[in-house]
Amino acid sequence: MDKHTNKPSLSDRLKAHAASNSIPMHMPGHKRNTALLGTDLPYNIDITEIDGFDNLHGASGILNEYMEEIADFYGTERSFYLVNGSTCGILAGIRAAMKRGGKIAIARNCHKSVYHAIELFGLEAVYLMPEMDEAFGIYGGIATASIADTLKTHPDTQLVVLTSPTYEGLVSDIAAIAEICHAYGIPLLVDEAHGSHFNHSEHFPSSATALGADIVIQSLHKTLPSLTMTSLAHLTGDLIRPEEVARQLAIFESSSPSYVLMASIDRCFRLLRDEGEQLFENYNQRLAGFSEKMEQLQHLKVLCHGNDRSALHPTFFAFDKGKILISTQGTGLTGQKLSEMLRSEYHIEMEMAYGDHALAMASVCDTQAAMAALADALLAIDNTLNPHNGEHSSNDVTLIFSLPEKQCEIWQALESEKVDCPIENAIGQMAAEYVWAYPPGIPLLVPGERISNGFIRQVHTLLEKGTKVYSDADGLPKNIQIMHHESLAH
């Protein structure tokens, strides 16, 4: 029972319905028949939109009340449950804010769903390049000057889209950026998929929901105790109509939203509202203890933990200390090798590895034992390493590049006639497919951009470092799809 309103949680309501004698002559087809199917999956609380349980797309009953509670707590105009992950929120948010064929300014390190929106809605993309952190060889945030220059050059921009925090935990100055956007009457969408915990603790950067962003998309499942695919979309201000966001969500989100997933969102929110202060206090102490242990490292480095301080990273506005990015620069190890050692020798499964980096993601649900195990494993591995002479200055800059030359819009390239081309013959040609380094999912090349010698070298370097490089047609490293000359002429 909810101690704030005496209103039962969605999970309680679902359990009460499961315990009733109601005979389900409705979807889903498992009919809550646990005698046949067992109880290892939550069949009992998996229902459809029946009487008393509202409808997410057109919510006017209990689901509407639950979403209003979140909006009240977060201080937003509207908050929407998302059960198709943050992707559906990003697609719906961009479509709600833009006219078909309009101009959009996006950070180049945006999630691929942003690029898919550009493709689907025939948008004209202008890119904002993140700042470079030389010390770790990673992207920092988006500089306010970059936003100001771009909007001055492109005042007809209809929407600005940024990722903050990034996969590695880098946060941009959202308040200042929102102010610049609003001076032009342009809304700001922040992909805060990795920062859903920012609303709940002063130990972390402020959420974009409180800093003036017009649309904020958060993946609860990434950093909070909620099931995979659960997210939230938040609206603030009056530049984007909430009914249009709702209409677009009905297009990009399942018309049969899972009550199991919605119950997970509700439970996550109630837990953090009622116990969040203590949970985050304990979490902050565990991170502080981890960081203190990391001061003993001799060879490995952990971003903004241990002896690595924020002051050493002038391009950072703020940092999410729940992201533990380990650099193997100068040790002879790759991030992939470190990740494999942690898995095979210490039973620790990392979030990802690329180039000279491995990333661990922490949350309020990590135990003291888990954090200690990671710290002890890193110290043990560090003790076995010897500095490799001359390698200390060899930053892994494989994800850093100058923006390729754009010849046409993404959707034009994707709708062109495509041909496979051996990569060594592709210099100077126009790409007709995406090329991604994954993780972290940042496009190295976008359809409609010119293929350079530098890009081909970059692909080979990434592959040598053990980073997976994907393309739509999956022909790399041998072939890449290019635009046929005739379709280019049109």
PDB file of N, CA and C in Angstrom, residues 417-479:
ATOM      1  N   GLU A 417      20.076   4.030 -55.358  1.00  0.00           N
ATOM      2  CA  GLU A 417      20.539   2.705 -55.793  1.00  0.00           C
ATOM      3  C   GLU A 417      21.906   2.471 -55.169  1.00  0.00           C
ATOM      4  N   LYS A 418      22.068   1.308 -54.517  1.00  0.00           N
ATOM      5  CA  LYS A 418      23.309   1.038 -53.785  1.00  0.00           C
ATOM      6  C   LYS A 418      24.125  -0.037 -54.497  1.00  0.00           C
ATOM      7  N   VAL A 419      25.441   0.069 -54.369  1.00  0.00           N
ATOM      8  CA  VAL A 419      26.311  -0.996 -54.889  1.00  0.00           C
ATOM      9  C   VAL A 419      27.361  -1.320 -53.834  1.00  0.00           C
ATOM     10  N   ASP A 420      27.776  -2.589 -53.769  1.00  0.00           N
ATOM     11  CA  ASP A 420      28.868  -2.991 -52.877  1.00  0.00           C
ATOM     12  C   ASP A 420      30.190  -2.594 -53.507  1.00  0.00           C
ATOM     13  N   CYS A 421      31.071  -2.065 -52.680  1.00  0.00           N
ATOM     14  CA  CYS A 421      32.368  -1.615 -53.185  1.00  0.00           C
ATOM     15  C   CYS A 421      33.461  -2.120 -52.249  1.00  0.00           C
ATOM     16  N   PRO A 422      34.536  -2.702 -52.791  1.00  0.00           N
ATOM     17  CA  PRO A 422      35.665  -3.062 -51.920  1.00  0.00           C
ATOM     18  C   PRO A 422      36.153  -1.811 -51.194  1.00  0.00           C
ATOM     19  N   ILE A 423      36.436  -1.949 -49.917  1.00  0.00           N
ATOM     20  CA  ILE A 423      36.700  -0.749 -49.111  1.00  0.00           C
ATOM     21  C   ILE A 423      37.906   0.037 -49.618  1.00  0.00           C
ATOM     22  N   GLU A 424      38.904  -0.662 -50.180  1.00  0.00           N
ATOM     23  CA  GLU A 424      40.091   0.074 -50.648  1.00  0.00           C
ATOM     24  C   GLU A 424      39.792   0.921 -51.888  1.00  0.00           C
ATOM     25  N   ASN A 425      38.682   0.608 -52.576  1.00  0.00           N
ATOM     26  CA  ASN A 425      38.294   1.401 -53.755  1.00  0.00           C
ATOM     27  C   ASN A 425      37.253   2.465 -53.421  1.00  0.00           C
ATOM     28  N   ALA A 426      36.896   2.579 -52.149  1.00  0.00           N
ATOM     29  CA  ALA A 426      35.741   3.409 -51.784  1.00  0.00           C
ATOM     30  C   ALA A 426      36.097   4.860 -51.468  1.00  0.00           C
ATOM     31  N   ILE A 427      37.392   5.190 -51.425  1.00  0.00           N
ATOM     32  CA  ILE A 427      37.781   6.564 -51.074  1.00  0.00           C
ATOM     33  C   ILE A 427      37.191   7.542 -52.093  1.00  0.00           C
ATOM     34  N   GLY A 428      36.516   8.556 -51.561  1.00  0.00           N
ATOM     35  CA  GLY A 428      35.899   9.563 -52.426  1.00  0.00           C
ATOM     36  C   GLY A 428      34.463   9.261 -52.803  1.00  0.00           C
ATOM     37  N   GLN A 429      34.013   8.021 -52.534  1.00  0.00           N
ATOM     38  CA  GLN A 429      32.632   7.641 -52.862  1.00  0.00           C
ATOM     39  C   GLN A 429      31.677   8.106 -51.750  1.00  0.00           C
ATOM     40  N   MET A 430      30.368   8.070 -52.062  1.00  0.00           N
ATOM     41  CA  MET A 430      29.352   8.449 -51.076  1.00  0.00           C
ATOM     42  C   MET A 430      28.813   7.200 -50.369  1.00  0.00           C
ATOM     43  N   ALA A 431      28.834   7.208 -49.053  1.00  0.00           N
ATOM     44  CA  ALA A 431      28.318   6.068 -48.287  1.00  0.00           C
ATOM     45  C   ALA A 431      26.805   5.951 -48.477  1.00  0.00           C
ATOM     46  N   ALA A 432      26.336   4.697 -48.593  1.00  0.00           N
ATOM     47  CA  ALA A 432      24.893   4.438 -48.702  1.00  0.00           C
ATOM     48  C   ALA A 432      24.424   3.576 -47.527  1.00  0.00           C
ATOM     49  N   GLU A 433      25.242   3.512 -46.470  1.00  0.00           N
ATOM     50  CA  GLU A 433      24.866   2.773 -45.263  1.00  0.00           C
ATOM     51  C   GLU A 433      25.562   3.412 -44.071  1.00  0.00           C
ATOM     52  N   TYR A 434      25.053   3.074 -42.878  1.00  0.00           N
ATOM     53  CA  TYR A 434      25.701   3.518 -41.645  1.00  0.00           C
ATOM     54  C   TYR A 434      26.874   2.603 -41.331  1.00  0.00           C
ATOM     55  N   VAL A 435      27.896   3.178 -40.705  1.00  0.00           N
ATOM     56  CA  VAL A 435      28.968   2.381 -40.095  1.00  0.00           C
ATOM     57  C   VAL A 435      29.039   2.811 -38.630  1.00  0.00           C
ATOM     58  N   TRP A 436      28.888   1.836 -37.724  1.00  0.00           N
ATOM     59  CA  TRP A 436      28.856   2.116 -36.287  1.00  0.00           C
ATOM     60  C   TRP A 436      30.019   1.423 -35.602  1.00  0.00           C
ATOM     61  N   ALA A 437      30.565   2.076 -34.586  1.00  0.00           N
ATOM     62  CA  ALA A 437      31.434   1.380 -33.630  1.00  0.00           C
ATOM     63  C   ALA A 437      30.525   1.013 -32.464  1.00  0.00           C
ATOM     64  N   TYR A 438      30.435  -0.281 -32.171  1.00  0.00           N
ATOM     65  CA  TYR A 438      29.486  -0.678 -31.126  1.00  0.00           C
ATOM     66  C   TYR A 438      30.106  -1.682 -30.173  1.00  0.00           C
ATOM     67  N   PRO A 439      29.977  -1.469 -28.831  1.00  0.00           N
ATOM     68  CA  PRO A 439      29.515  -0.210 -28.285  1.00  0.00           C
ATOM     69  C   PRO A 439      30.533   0.910 -28.556  1.00  0.00           C
ATOM     70  N   PRO A 440      30.182   2.160 -28.404  1.00  0.00           N
ATOM     71  CA  PRO A 440      28.977   2.723 -27.807  1.00  0.00           C
ATOM     72  C   PRO A 440      27.890   3.116 -28.808  1.00  0.00           C
ATOM     73  N   GLY A 441      27.964   2.712 -30.053  1.00  0.00           N
ATOM     74  CA  GLY A 441      26.859   2.966 -30.965  1.00  0.00           C
ATOM     75  C   GLY A 441      26.892   4.325 -31.637  1.00  0.00           C
ATOM     76  N   ILE A 442      28.058   4.909 -31.742  1.00  0.00           N
ATOM     77  CA  ILE A 442      28.191   6.214 -32.397  1.00  0.00           C
ATOM     78  C   ILE A 442      28.545   5.987 -33.866  1.00  0.00           C
ATOM     79  N   PRO A 443      27.834   6.630 -34.785  1.00  0.00           N
ATOM     80  CA  PRO A 443      28.157   6.397 -36.197  1.00  0.00           C
ATOM     81  C   PRO A 443      29.476   7.057 -36.589  1.00  0.00           C
ATOM     82  N   LEU A 444      30.337   6.272 -37.208  1.00  0.00           N
ATOM     83  CA  LEU A 444      31.587   6.801 -37.752  1.00  0.00           C
ATOM     84  C   LEU A 444      31.319   7.424 -39.114  1.00  0.00           C
ATOM     85  N   LEU A 445      30.309   6.889 -39.775  1.00  0.00           N
ATOM     86  CA  LEU A 445      29.957   7.343 -41.119  1.00  0.00           C
ATOM     87  C   LEU A 445      28.447   7.217 -41.267  1.00  0.00           C
ATOM     88  N   VAL A 446      27.850   8.240 -41.864  1.00  0.00           N
ATOM     89  CA  VAL A 446      26.400   8.300 -42.034  1.00  0.00           C
ATOM     90  C   VAL A 446      26.091   8.285 -43.527  1.00  0.00           C
ATOM     91  N   PRO A 447      25.007   7.640 -43.953  1.00  0.00           N
ATOM     92  CA  PRO A 447      24.662   7.644 -45.371  1.00  0.00           C
ATOM     93  C   PRO A 447      24.642   9.067 -45.935  1.00  0.00           C
ATOM     94  N   GLY A 448      25.228   9.202 -47.136  1.00  0.00           N
ATOM     95  CA  GLY A 448      25.295  10.518 -47.771  1.00  0.00           C
ATOM     96  C   GLY A 448      26.591  11.250 -47.511  1.00  0.00           C
ATOM     97  N   GLU A 449      27.508  10.645 -46.714  1.00  0.00           N
ATOM     98  CA  GLU A 449      28.797  11.276 -46.438  1.00  0.00           C
ATOM     99  C   GLU A 449      29.900  10.650 -47.278  1.00  0.00           C
ATOM    100  N   ARG A 450      30.922  11.469 -47.563  1.00  0.00           N
ATOM    101  CA  ARG A 450      32.029  11.017 -48.412  1.00  0.00           C
ATOM    102  C   ARG A 450      32.984  10.139 -47.601  1.00  0.00           C
ATOM    103  N   ILE A 451      33.396   9.038 -48.191  1.00  0.00           N
ATOM    104  CA  ILE A 451      34.325   8.100 -47.542  1.00  0.00           C
ATOM    105  C   ILE A 451      35.750   8.607 -47.744  1.00  0.00           C
ATOM    106  N   SER A 452      36.456   8.782 -46.631  1.00  0.00           N
ATOM    107  CA  SER A 452      37.831   9.298 -46.711  1.00  0.00           C
ATOM    108  C   SER A 452      38.833   8.206 -46.355  1.00  0.00           C
ATOM    109  N   ASN A 453      40.084   8.474 -46.669  1.00  0.00           N
ATOM    110  CA  ASN A 453      41.177   7.577 -46.307  1.00  0.00           C
ATOM    111  C   ASN A 453      41.272   7.466 -44.785  1.00  0.00           C
ATOM    112  N   GLY A 454      41.024   8.595 -44.086  1.00  0.00           N
ATOM    113  CA  GLY A 454      41.069   8.600 -42.621  1.00  0.00           C
ATOM    114  C   GLY A 454      40.024   7.680 -42.012  1.00  0.00           C
ATOM    115  N   PHE A 455      38.831   7.656 -42.601  1.00  0.00           N
ATOM    116  CA  PHE A 455      37.766   6.783 -42.109  1.00  0.00           C
ATOM    117  C   PHE A 455      38.175   5.315 -42.257  1.00  0.00           C
ATOM    118  N   ILE A 456      38.769   4.955 -43.395  1.00  0.00           N
ATOM    119  CA  ILE A 456      39.163   3.559 -43.632  1.00  0.00           C
ATOM    120  C   ILE A 456      40.257   3.144 -42.642  1.00  0.00           C
ATOM    121  N   ARG A 457      41.203   4.052 -42.385  1.00  0.00           N
ATOM    122  CA  ARG A 457      42.253   3.767 -41.387  1.00  0.00           C
ATOM    123  C   ARG A 457      41.628   3.559 -40.006  1.00  0.00           C
ATOM    124  N   GLN A 458      40.641   4.394 -39.690  1.00  0.00           N
ATOM    125  CA  GLN A 458      39.962   4.326 -38.393  1.00  0.00           C
ATOM    126  C   GLN A 458      39.273   2.978 -38.200  1.00  0.00           C
ATOM    127  N   VAL A 459      38.596   2.485 -39.235  1.00  0.00           N
ATOM    128  CA  VAL A 459      37.909   1.191 -39.168  1.00  0.00           C
ATOM    129  C   VAL A 459      38.915   0.089 -38.874  1.00  0.00           C
ATOM    130  N   HIS A 460      40.028   0.113 -39.586  1.00  0.00           N
ATOM    131  CA  HIS A 460      41.060  -0.930 -39.387  1.00  0.00           C
ATOM    132  C   HIS A 460      41.635  -0.865 -37.970  1.00  0.00           C
ATOM    133  N   THR A 461      41.863   0.351 -37.458  1.00  0.00           N
ATOM    134  CA  THR A 461      42.416   0.507 -36.105  1.00  0.00           C
ATOM    135  C   THR A 461      41.450  -0.037 -35.057  1.00  0.00           C
ATOM    136  N   LEU A 462      40.157   0.286 -35.217  1.00  0.00           N
ATOM    137  CA  LEU A 462      39.153  -0.210 -34.277  1.00  0.00           C
ATOM    138  C   LEU A 462      39.098  -1.731 -34.279  1.00  0.00           C
ATOM    139  N   LEU A 463      39.125  -2.321 -35.462  1.00  0.00           N
ATOM    140  CA  LEU A 463      39.065  -3.782 -35.567  1.00  0.00           C
ATOM    141  C   LEU A 463      40.293  -4.420 -34.925  1.00  0.00           C
ATOM    142  N   GLU A 464      41.450  -3.799 -35.119  1.00  0.00           N
ATOM    143  CA  GLU A 464      42.684  -4.313 -34.502  1.00  0.00           C
ATOM    144  C   GLU A 464      42.595  -4.269 -32.978  1.00  0.00           C
ATOM    145  N   LYS A 465      41.896  -3.252 -32.439  1.00  0.00           N
ATOM    146  CA  LYS A 465      41.755  -3.090 -30.982  1.00  0.00           C
ATOM    147  C   LYS A 465      40.665  -4.004 -30.417  1.00  0.00           C
ATOM    148  N   GLY A 466      39.979  -4.736 -31.281  1.00  0.00           N
ATOM    149  CA  GLY A 466      38.943  -5.654 -30.802  1.00  0.00           C
ATOM    150  C   GLY A 466      37.567  -5.025 -30.683  1.00  0.00           C
ATOM    151  N   THR A 467      37.413  -3.794 -31.216  1.00  0.00           N
ATOM    152  CA  THR A 467      36.089  -3.153 -31.198  1.00  0.00           C
ATOM    153  C   THR A 467      35.299  -3.640 -32.401  1.00  0.00           C
ATOM    154  N   LYS A 468      34.032  -3.967 -32.182  1.00  0.00           N
ATOM    155  CA  LYS A 468      33.198  -4.412 -33.288  1.00  0.00           C
ATOM    156  C   LYS A 468      32.761  -3.197 -34.108  1.00  0.00           C
ATOM    157  N   VAL A 469      32.907  -3.309 -35.422  1.00  0.00           N
ATOM    158  CA  VAL A 469      32.462  -2.259 -36.329  1.00  0.00           C
ATOM    159  C   VAL A 469      31.384  -2.853 -37.217  1.00  0.00           C
ATOM    160  N   TYR A 470      30.203  -2.263 -37.166  1.00  0.00           N
ATOM    161  CA  TYR A 470      29.056  -2.796 -37.904  1.00  0.00           C
ATOM    162  C   TYR A 470      28.700  -1.866 -39.052  1.00  0.00           C
ATOM    163  N   SER A 471      28.160  -2.452 -40.099  1.00  0.00           N
ATOM    164  CA  SER A 471      27.520  -1.648 -41.138  1.00  0.00           C
ATOM    165  C   SER A 471      26.197  -2.318 -41.474  1.00  0.00           C
ATOM    166  N   ASP A 472      25.294  -1.560 -42.087  1.00  0.00           N
ATOM    167  CA  ASP A 472      23.949  -2.082 -42.361  1.00  0.00           C
ATOM    168  C   ASP A 472      23.997  -3.369 -43.164  1.00  0.00           C
ATOM    169  N   ALA A 473      24.872  -3.388 -44.182  1.00  0.00           N
ATOM    170  CA  ALA A 473      24.930  -4.560 -45.071  1.00  0.00           C
ATOM    171  C   ALA A 473      25.903  -5.620 -44.562  1.00  0.00           C
ATOM    172  N   ASP A 474      26.598  -5.302 -43.454  1.00  0.00           N
ATOM    173  CA  ASP A 474      27.474  -6.269 -42.784  1.00  0.00           C
ATOM    174  C   ASP A 474      28.624  -6.743 -43.670  1.00  0.00           C
ATOM    175  N   GLY A 475      29.114  -5.858 -44.545  1.00  0.00           N
ATOM    176  CA  GLY A 475      30.191  -6.256 -45.461  1.00  0.00           C
ATOM    177  C   GLY A 475      31.581  -5.922 -44.968  1.00  0.00           C
ATOM    178  N   LEU A 476      31.676  -5.169 -43.886  1.00  0.00           N
ATOM    179  CA  LEU A 476      33.002  -4.767 -43.392  1.00  0.00           C
ATOM    180  C   LEU A 476      33.746  -5.954 -42.782  1.00  0.00           C
ATOM    181  N   PRO A 477      35.072  -5.967 -42.806  1.00  0.00           N
ATOM    182  CA  PRO A 477      35.961  -4.904 -43.305  1.00  0.00           C
ATOM    183  C   PRO A 477      36.250  -4.982 -44.801  1.00  0.00           C
ATOM    184  N   LYS A 478      35.622  -5.907 -45.528  1.00  0.00           N
ATOM    185  CA  LYS A 478      35.950  -6.029 -46.960  1.00  0.00           C
ATOM    186  C   LYS A 478      35.220  -5.006 -47.823  1.00  0.00           C
ATOM    187  N   ASN A 479      33.874  -4.975 -47.664  1.00  0.00           N
ATOM    188  CA  ASN A 479      33.056  -4.159 -48.561  1.00  0.00           C
ATOM    189  C   ASN A 479      32.253  -3.112 -47.816  1.00  0.00           C
TER     190      ASN A 479
END
